[in-house]
Coordinates of C-alpha atoms in Angstrom, one line a residue:
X188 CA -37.0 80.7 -35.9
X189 CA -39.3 83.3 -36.7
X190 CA -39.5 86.2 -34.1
X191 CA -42.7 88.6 -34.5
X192 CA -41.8 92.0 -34.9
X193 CA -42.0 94.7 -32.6
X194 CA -42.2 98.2 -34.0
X195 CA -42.9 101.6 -32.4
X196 CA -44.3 104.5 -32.9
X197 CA -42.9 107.9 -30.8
X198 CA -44.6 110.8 -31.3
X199 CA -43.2 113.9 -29.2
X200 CA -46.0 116.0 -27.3
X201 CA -45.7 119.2 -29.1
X202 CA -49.0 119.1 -30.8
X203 CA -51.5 117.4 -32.6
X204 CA -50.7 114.3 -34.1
X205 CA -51.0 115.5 -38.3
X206 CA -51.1 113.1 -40.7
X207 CA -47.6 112.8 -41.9
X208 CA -47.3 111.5 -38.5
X209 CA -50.4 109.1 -38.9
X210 CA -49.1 107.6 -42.2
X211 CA -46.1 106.4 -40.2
X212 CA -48.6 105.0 -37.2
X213 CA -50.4 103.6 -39.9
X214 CA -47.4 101.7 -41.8
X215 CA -46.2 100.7 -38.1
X216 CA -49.9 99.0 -36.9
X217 CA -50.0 97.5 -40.5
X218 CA -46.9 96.1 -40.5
X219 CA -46.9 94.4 -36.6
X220 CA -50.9 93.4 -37.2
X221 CA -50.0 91.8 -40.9
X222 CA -46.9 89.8 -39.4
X223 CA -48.5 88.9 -35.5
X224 CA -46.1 91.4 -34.3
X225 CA -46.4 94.2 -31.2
X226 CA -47.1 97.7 -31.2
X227 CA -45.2 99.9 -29.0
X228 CA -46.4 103.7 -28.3
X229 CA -43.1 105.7 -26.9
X230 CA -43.6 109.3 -26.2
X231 CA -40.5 111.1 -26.7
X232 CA -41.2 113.9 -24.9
X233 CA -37.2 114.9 -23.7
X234 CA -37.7 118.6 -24.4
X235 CA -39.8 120.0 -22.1
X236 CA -39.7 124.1 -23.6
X237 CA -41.9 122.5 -26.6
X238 CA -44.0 119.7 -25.1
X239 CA -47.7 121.1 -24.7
X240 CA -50.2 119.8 -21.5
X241 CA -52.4 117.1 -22.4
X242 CA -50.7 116.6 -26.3
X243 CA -50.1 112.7 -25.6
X244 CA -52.9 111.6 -24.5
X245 CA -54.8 113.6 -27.6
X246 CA -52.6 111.7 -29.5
X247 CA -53.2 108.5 -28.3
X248 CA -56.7 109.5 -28.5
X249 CA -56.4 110.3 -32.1
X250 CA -54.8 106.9 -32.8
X251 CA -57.1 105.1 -31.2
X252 CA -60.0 106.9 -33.0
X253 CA -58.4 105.4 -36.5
X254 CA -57.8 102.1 -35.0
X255 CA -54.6 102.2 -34.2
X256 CA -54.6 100.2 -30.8
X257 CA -51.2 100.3 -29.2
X258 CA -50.3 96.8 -27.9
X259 CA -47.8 98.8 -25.1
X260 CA -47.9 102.1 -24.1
X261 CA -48.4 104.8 -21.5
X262 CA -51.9 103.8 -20.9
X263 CA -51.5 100.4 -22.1
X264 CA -48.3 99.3 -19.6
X265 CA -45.8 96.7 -20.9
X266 CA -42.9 94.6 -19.9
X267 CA -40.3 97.6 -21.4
X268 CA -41.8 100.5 -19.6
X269 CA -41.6 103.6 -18.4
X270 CA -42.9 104.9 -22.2
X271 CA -42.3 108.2 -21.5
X272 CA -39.0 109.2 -22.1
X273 CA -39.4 111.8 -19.6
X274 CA -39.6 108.6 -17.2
X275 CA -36.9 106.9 -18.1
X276 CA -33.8 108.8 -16.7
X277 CA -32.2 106.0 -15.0
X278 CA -32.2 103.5 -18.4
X279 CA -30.0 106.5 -20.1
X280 CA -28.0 107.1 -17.4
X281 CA -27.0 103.1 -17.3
X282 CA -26.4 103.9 -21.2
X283 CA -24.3 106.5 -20.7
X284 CA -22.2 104.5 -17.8
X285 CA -21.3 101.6 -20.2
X286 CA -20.4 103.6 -23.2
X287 CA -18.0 106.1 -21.2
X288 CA -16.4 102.6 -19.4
X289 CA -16.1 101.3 -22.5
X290 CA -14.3 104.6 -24.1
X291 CA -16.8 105.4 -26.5
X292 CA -17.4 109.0 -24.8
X293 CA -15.9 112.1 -24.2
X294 CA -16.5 115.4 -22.5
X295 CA -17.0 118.8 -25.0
X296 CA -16.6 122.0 -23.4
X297 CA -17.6 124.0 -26.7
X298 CA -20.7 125.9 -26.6
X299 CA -24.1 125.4 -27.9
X300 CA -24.1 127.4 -30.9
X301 CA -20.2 126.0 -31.7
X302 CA -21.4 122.3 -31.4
X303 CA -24.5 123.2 -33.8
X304 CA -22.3 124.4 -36.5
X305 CA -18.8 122.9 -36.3
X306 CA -19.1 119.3 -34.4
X307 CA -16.4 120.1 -32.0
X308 CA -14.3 123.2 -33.0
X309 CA -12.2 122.9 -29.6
X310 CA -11.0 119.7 -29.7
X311 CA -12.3 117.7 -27.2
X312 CA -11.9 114.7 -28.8
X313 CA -8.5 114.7 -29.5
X314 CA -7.5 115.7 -25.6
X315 CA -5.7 112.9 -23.7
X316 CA -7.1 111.1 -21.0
X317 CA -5.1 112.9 -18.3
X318 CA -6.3 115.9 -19.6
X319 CA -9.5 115.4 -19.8
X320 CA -9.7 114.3 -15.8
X321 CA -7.7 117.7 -14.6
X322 CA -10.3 120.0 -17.0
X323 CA -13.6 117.9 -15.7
X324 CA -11.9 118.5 -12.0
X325 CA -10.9 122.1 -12.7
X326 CA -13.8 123.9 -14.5
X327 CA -16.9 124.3 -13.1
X328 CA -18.7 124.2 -16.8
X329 CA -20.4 121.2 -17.1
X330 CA -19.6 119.7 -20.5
X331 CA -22.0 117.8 -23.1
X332 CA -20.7 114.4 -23.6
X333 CA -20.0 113.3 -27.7
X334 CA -20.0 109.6 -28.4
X335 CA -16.8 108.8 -30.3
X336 CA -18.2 107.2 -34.0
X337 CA -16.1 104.4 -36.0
X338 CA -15.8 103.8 -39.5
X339 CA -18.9 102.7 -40.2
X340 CA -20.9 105.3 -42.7
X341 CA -23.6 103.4 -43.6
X342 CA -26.8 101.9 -43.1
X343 CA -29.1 99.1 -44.5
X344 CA -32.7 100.4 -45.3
X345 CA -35.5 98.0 -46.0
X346 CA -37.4 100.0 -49.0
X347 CA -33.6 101.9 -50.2
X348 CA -31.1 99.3 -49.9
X349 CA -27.8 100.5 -48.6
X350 CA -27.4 103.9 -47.9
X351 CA -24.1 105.6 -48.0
X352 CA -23.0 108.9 -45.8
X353 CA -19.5 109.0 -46.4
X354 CA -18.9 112.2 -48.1
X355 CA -21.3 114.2 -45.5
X356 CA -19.9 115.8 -42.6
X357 CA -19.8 113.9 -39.8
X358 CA -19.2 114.9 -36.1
X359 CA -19.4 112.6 -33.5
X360 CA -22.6 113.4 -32.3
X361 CA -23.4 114.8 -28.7
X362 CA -25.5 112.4 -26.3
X363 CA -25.8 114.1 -22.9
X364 CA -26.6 118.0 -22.9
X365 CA -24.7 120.0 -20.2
X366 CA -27.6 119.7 -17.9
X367 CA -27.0 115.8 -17.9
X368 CA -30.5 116.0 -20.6
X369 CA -29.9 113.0 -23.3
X370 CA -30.2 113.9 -26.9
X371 CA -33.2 112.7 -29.2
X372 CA -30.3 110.4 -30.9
X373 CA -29.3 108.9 -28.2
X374 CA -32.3 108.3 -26.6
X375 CA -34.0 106.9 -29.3
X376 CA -31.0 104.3 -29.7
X377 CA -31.1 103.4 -26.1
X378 CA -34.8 102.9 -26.0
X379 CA -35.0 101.1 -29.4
X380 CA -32.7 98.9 -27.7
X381 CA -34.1 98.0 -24.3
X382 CA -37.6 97.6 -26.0
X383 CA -36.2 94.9 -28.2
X384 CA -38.0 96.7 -31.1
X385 CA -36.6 95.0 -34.4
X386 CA -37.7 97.9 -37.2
X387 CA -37.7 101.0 -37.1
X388 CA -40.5 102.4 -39.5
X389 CA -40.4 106.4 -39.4
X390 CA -39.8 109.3 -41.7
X391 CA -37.3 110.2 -44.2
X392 CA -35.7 112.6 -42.3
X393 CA -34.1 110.6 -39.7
X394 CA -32.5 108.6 -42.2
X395 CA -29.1 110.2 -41.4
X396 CA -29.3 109.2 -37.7
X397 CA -29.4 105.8 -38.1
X398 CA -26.1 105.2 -39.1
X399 CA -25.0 106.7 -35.6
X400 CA -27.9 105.2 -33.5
X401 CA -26.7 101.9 -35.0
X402 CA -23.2 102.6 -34.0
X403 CA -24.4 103.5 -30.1
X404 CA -26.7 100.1 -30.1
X405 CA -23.7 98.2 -31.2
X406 CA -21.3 99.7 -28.5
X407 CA -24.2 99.0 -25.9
X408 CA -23.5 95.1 -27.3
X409 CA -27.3 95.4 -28.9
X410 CA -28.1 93.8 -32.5
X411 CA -29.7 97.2 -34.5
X412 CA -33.2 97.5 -35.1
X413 CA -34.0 97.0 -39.2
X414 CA -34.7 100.5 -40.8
X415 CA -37.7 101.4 -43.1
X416 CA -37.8 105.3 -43.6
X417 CA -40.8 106.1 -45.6
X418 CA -40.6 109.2 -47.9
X419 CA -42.0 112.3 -46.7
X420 CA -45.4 113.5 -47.5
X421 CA -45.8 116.7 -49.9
X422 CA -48.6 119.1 -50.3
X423 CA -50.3 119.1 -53.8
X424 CA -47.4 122.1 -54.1
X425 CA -44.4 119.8 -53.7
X426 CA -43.9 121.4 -50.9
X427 CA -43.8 119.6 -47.6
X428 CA -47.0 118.8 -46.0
X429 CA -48.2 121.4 -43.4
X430 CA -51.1 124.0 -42.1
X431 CA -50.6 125.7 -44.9
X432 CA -52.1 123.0 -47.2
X433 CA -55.8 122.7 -45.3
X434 CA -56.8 120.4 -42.5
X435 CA -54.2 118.2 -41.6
X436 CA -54.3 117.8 -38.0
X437 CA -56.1 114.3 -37.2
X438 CA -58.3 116.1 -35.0
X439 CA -59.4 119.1 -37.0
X440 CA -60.7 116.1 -39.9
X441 CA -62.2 114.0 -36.4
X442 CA -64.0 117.6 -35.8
X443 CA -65.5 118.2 -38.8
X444 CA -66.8 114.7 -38.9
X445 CA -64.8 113.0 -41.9
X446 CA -65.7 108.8 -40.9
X447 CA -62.0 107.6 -39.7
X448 CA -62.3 104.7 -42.8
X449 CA -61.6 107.1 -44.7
X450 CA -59.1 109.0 -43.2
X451 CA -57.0 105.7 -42.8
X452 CA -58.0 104.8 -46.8
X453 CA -56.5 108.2 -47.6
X454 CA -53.2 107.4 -45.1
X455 CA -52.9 104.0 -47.1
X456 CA -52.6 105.4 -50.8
X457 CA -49.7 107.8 -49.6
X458 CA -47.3 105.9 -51.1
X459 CA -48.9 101.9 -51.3
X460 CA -51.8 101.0 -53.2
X461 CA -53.9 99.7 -51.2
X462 CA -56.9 97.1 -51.9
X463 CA -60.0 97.9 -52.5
X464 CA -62.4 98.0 -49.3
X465 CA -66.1 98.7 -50.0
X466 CA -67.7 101.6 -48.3
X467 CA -69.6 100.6 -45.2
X468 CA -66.9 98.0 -43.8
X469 CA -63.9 98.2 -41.2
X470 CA -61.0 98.4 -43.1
X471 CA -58.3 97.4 -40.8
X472 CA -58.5 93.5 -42.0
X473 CA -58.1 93.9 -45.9
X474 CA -55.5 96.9 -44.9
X475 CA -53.5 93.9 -42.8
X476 CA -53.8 91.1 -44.8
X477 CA -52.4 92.6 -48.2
X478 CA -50.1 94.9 -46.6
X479 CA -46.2 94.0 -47.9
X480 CA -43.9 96.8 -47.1
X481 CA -41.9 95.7 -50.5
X482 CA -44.7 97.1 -51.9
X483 CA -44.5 100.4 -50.3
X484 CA -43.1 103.1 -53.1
X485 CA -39.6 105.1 -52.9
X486 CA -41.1 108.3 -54.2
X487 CA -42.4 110.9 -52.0
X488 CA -46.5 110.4 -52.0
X489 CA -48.7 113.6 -52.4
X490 CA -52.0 114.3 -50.5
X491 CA -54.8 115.0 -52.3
X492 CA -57.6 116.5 -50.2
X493 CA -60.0 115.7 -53.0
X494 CA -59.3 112.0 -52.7
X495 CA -59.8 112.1 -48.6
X496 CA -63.5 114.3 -49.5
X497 CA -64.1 111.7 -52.2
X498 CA -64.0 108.8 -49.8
X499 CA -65.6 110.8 -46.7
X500 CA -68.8 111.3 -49.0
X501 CA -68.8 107.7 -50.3
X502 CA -68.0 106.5 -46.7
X503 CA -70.8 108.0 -44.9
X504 CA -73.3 107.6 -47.9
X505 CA -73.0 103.8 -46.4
X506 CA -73.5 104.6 -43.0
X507 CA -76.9 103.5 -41.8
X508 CA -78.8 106.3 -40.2
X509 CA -78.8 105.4 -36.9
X510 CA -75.0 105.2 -36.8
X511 CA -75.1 108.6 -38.9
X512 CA -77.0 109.8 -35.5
X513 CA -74.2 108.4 -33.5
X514 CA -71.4 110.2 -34.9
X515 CA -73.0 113.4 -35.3
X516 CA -73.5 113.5 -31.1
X517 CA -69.8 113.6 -31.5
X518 CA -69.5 116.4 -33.5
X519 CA -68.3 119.4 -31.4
X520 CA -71.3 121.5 -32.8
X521 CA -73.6 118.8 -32.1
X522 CA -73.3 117.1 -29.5
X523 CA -75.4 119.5 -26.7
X524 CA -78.4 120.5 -29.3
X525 CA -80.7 117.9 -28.5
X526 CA -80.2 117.9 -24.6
X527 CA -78.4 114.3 -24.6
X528 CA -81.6 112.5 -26.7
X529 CA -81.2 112.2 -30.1
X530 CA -85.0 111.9 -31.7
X531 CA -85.3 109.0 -33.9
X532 CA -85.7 110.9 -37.4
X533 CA -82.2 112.8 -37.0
X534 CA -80.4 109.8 -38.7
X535 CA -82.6 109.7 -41.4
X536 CA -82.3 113.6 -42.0
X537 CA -78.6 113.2 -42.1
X538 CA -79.0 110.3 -44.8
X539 CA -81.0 112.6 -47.0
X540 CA -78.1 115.2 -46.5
X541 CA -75.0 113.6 -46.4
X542 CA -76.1 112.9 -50.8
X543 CA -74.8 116.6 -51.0
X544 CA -72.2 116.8 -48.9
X545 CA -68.5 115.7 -48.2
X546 CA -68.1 115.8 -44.0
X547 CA -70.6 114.7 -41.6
X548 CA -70.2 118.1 -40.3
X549 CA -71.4 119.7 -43.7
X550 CA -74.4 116.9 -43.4
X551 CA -75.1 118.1 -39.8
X552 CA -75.0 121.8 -40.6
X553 CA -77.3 121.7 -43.4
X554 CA -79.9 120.0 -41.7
X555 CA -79.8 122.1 -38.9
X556 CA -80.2 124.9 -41.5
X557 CA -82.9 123.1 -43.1
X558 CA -85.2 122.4 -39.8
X559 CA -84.4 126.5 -38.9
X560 CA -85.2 127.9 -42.3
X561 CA -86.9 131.0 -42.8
X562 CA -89.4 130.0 -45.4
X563 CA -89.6 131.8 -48.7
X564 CA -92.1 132.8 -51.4
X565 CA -91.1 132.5 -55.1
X566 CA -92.5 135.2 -57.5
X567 CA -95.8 133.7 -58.8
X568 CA -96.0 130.8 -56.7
X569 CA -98.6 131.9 -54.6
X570 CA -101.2 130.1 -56.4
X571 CA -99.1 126.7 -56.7
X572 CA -98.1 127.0 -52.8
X573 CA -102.3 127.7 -51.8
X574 CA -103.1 124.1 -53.6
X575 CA -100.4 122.4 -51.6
X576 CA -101.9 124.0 -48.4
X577 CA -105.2 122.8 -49.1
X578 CA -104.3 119.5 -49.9
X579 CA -101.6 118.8 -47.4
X580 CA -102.9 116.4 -44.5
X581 CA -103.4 118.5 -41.1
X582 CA -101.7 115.2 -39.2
X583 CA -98.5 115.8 -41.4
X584 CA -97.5 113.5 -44.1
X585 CA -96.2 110.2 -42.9
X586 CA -94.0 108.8 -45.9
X587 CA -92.5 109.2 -49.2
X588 CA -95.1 107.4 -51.1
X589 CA -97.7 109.2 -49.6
X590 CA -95.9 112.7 -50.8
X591 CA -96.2 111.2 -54.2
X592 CA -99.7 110.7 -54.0
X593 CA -99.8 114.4 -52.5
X594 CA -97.9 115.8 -55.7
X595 CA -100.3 114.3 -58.1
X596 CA -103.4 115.8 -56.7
X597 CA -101.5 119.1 -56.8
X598 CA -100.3 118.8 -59.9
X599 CA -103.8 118.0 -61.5
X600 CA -105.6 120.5 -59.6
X601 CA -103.0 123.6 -60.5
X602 CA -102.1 122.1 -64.1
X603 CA -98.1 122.0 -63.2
X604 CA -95.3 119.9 -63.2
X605 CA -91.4 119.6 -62.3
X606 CA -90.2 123.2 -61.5
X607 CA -93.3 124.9 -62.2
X608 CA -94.4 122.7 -59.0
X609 CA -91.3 122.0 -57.1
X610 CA -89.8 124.7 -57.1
X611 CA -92.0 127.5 -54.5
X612 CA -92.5 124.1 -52.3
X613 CA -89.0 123.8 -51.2
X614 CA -88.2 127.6 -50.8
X615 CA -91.1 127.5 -48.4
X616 CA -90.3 124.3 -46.9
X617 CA -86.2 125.3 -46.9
X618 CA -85.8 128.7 -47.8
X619 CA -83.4 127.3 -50.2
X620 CA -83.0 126.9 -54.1
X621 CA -81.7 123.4 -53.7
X622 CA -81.6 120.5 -51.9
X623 CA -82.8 117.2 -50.7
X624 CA -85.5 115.3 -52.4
X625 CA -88.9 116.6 -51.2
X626 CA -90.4 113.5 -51.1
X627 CA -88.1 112.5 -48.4
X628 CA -87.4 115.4 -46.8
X629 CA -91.2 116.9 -46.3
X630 CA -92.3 113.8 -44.0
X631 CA -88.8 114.3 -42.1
X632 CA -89.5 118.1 -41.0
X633 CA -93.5 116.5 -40.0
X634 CA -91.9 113.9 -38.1
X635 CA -89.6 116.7 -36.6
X636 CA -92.6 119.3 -35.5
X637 CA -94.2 116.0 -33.9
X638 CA -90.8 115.0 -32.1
X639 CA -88.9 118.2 -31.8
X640 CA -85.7 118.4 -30.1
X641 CA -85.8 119.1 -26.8
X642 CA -86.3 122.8 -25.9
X643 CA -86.5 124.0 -29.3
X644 CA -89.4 123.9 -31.5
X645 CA -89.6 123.0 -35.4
X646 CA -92.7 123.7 -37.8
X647 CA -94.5 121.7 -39.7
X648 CA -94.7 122.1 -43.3
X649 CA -98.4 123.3 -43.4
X650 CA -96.6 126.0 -41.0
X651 CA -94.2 126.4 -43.5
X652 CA -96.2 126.7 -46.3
X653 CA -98.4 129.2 -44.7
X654 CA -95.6 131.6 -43.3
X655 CA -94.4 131.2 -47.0
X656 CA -97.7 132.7 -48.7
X657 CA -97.6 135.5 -45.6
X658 CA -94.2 136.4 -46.8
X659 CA -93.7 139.6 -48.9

């Protein structure tokens, strides 16, 4: 009989979540959502010197912003709870009590910096059990505890096959700290356990524990999880992926206003190719219903920042203007310049801007820049710019079409065209040498004088115009 799967995703609270981290959220929410399965969010948060205040709930907010809706959690509740691990003391300490009665554990007395680098230099393992009652009666140390590991030196892994470990070192592997703190190994096996999750989907690098967390789950009388360790993800450097290589924290691309379709497009071609998903539509269900982790590659996927600015642009180039406007409220520069009411035209301002630009937060930028600028007077324009402020309307112009008609009466009056006529226009209008269409963009900064934000003020092209042929 079939059993959906439930998978998990356990972040530790030491920062933001990056998006190695949400590739594997990604694969996880795919892979339960694709098979009717469960989500579990676990927060493995065991080591309190490096957890940071507030970090898990901005990473649950962060998942949630892409989509990734945890089915249990610490904010969703669930039938396996606490998911914190910090909360779950007593389900490790019951752990611990049926692997030592079951003689699967023993006390180490060697110190920190021996265990890290030898396994067990003293020989704690090999002490009888007499012995090892007087020495836990007669010192006042407090020893770790090692779980004693069997024969077994390998694991099964869904996208590698079997996966060896004989000839690596291999000391059995400490699961209580002398402060009675469980390890990351062996918490992760217990929990993995008591949640019933049945695969494992998480980086490359923990591909060495599983062998051993398998080995605890078994002594615990627990059928393993199924393992799916994805391939790290490298820098355009072949390095691994970090600060170094850009924005890579979840929240920095949130903050700069990349659309979270494409953030989760980019996530999906790190290592799958995914299916095509026209700009403008939620993702999530074409992302699910092709998904196959078969189909996920064994070679380590590269990020490409030019892809993720690729599909920001083509992303929000689809967004209609009023959900442009939406966003942009959220943007952390934004979101307090119009006194909590957004005027109607601000959407379509951003449309005519986001054509140029890569990040809503570009988009947002230079339209501010453009309903601030400084207006400027090209050399010899002053007799160009003099016809367009005779013939623009004192009302403002209402439309495109009627900035066409505008043009034409210029353009016959002052014998120009293109450039020639263009061009001293938008340096008055913008102050810049380039951008957005005129046509568009002239009855935008009217509508803006009419409507201007509140508490700030914004002229009107005829102002414009004339400041322009003032300038020196």
């Amino acid at each position: 009989m079939h059993r959906p799967p439930r998978v998990r995703f356990a972040p530790a609270p030491t920062g933001r979540l990056h998006l190695g981290g949400a590739r594997t959220a990604l694969v996880n929410a795919l892979f339960a959502r694709a098979r009717g399965g469960t989500l579990v969010l676990r927060i493995e948060d065991t080591d309190p010197e490096r957890n940071l205040p507030g970090a898990d709930e901005a990473i649950e907010e962060d998942l949630l912003w892409l989509g990734i809706v945890p089915d249990e959690g610490p904010t969703e509740g669930g039938a396996f709870g606490p998911y914190r691990q910090s909360e779950r003391g007593p389900v490790y300490g019951g752990a611990f009590e049926a692997l030592r009665a079951a003689g699967r554990l023993y006390p180490c007395w060697c110190g920190p910096e021996a265990r890290a680098e030898s396994g067990c230099p003293g020989g704690c393992g090999g002490l009888a059990e007499g012995e090892r009652e007087r020495r836990l009666a007669r010192e006042p140390a407090v020893p770790a505890w090692r779980f004693r590991l069997g024969e077994q030196r390998e694991v099964a892994d869904l996208l590698r096959g079997r996966v060896s470990f004989r000839g690596a070192p291999a000391p059995d592997p400490v699961v209580l700290r002398p402060g009675g703190r469980p390890t990351f190994l062996f918490a992760c096996a217990v929990d993995d356990a008591e949640m019933k999750i049945t695969h494992v989907i998480r980086g490359e690098d923990h591909l060495p524990n599983a062998w051993k967390q398998e080995q605890i789950q078994r002594a615990l009388g627990r059928e393993p999880p199924q393992w799916l360790h994805l391939p790290l993800v490298l820098g355009p450097d072949g390095a691994p992926l970090s600060k170094r290589h850009g924005s890579t924290a979840i929240g920095d691309l949130r903050d700069r206003g990349v659309p979270w379709e494409a953030v989760v497009m980019a996530l999906a071609h790190l290592g799958w190719t995914p299916p095509r998903v026209e700009p403008g539509r939620d993702p999530w269900p074409e992302l699910a219903a092709r998904f196959r982790p078969e189909r996920l590659s064994r070679s380590q996927p590269v990020y490409d920042e030019g892809r993720l600015l690729h599909l920001s642009g083509r992303w929000l180039r689809a967004l209609p203007p009023e959900e442009l406007a939406r966003r942009s409220a959220e943007l952390a520069g934004f979101r307090d310049r119009f006194g909590g009411s957004v005027p109607p035209w601000w959407g379509e301002l951003l449309a005519v801007c986001v054509l140029s630009r890569a990040t809503l937060g570009e988009a947002a930028a230079l339209a501010w820049e453009i309903l601030e600028a400084e207006p400027r007077r090209a050399d010899g324009g002053g007799e160009i710019l003099d016809a367009w402020l005779r013939h623009w309307p004192e009302s403002g112009l209402p439309g495109a079409e009627d900035f066409k008609r505008l043009s034409a009466r210029v353009a016959e009056e002052a014998g120009a065209a293109g450039r020639a006529l263009f061009h001293p226009l938008r340096l008055a209008l913008t102050g810049r040498e380039a951008g957005p269409a005129l046509a568009v963009l002239a009855p935008l900064l009217d509508r803006a004088a009419q409507d201007p934000p509140r508490g700030r003020r914004v002229r009107s092209c005829r102002e414009r115009i004339a400041a322009a042929l003032g300038a020196r």
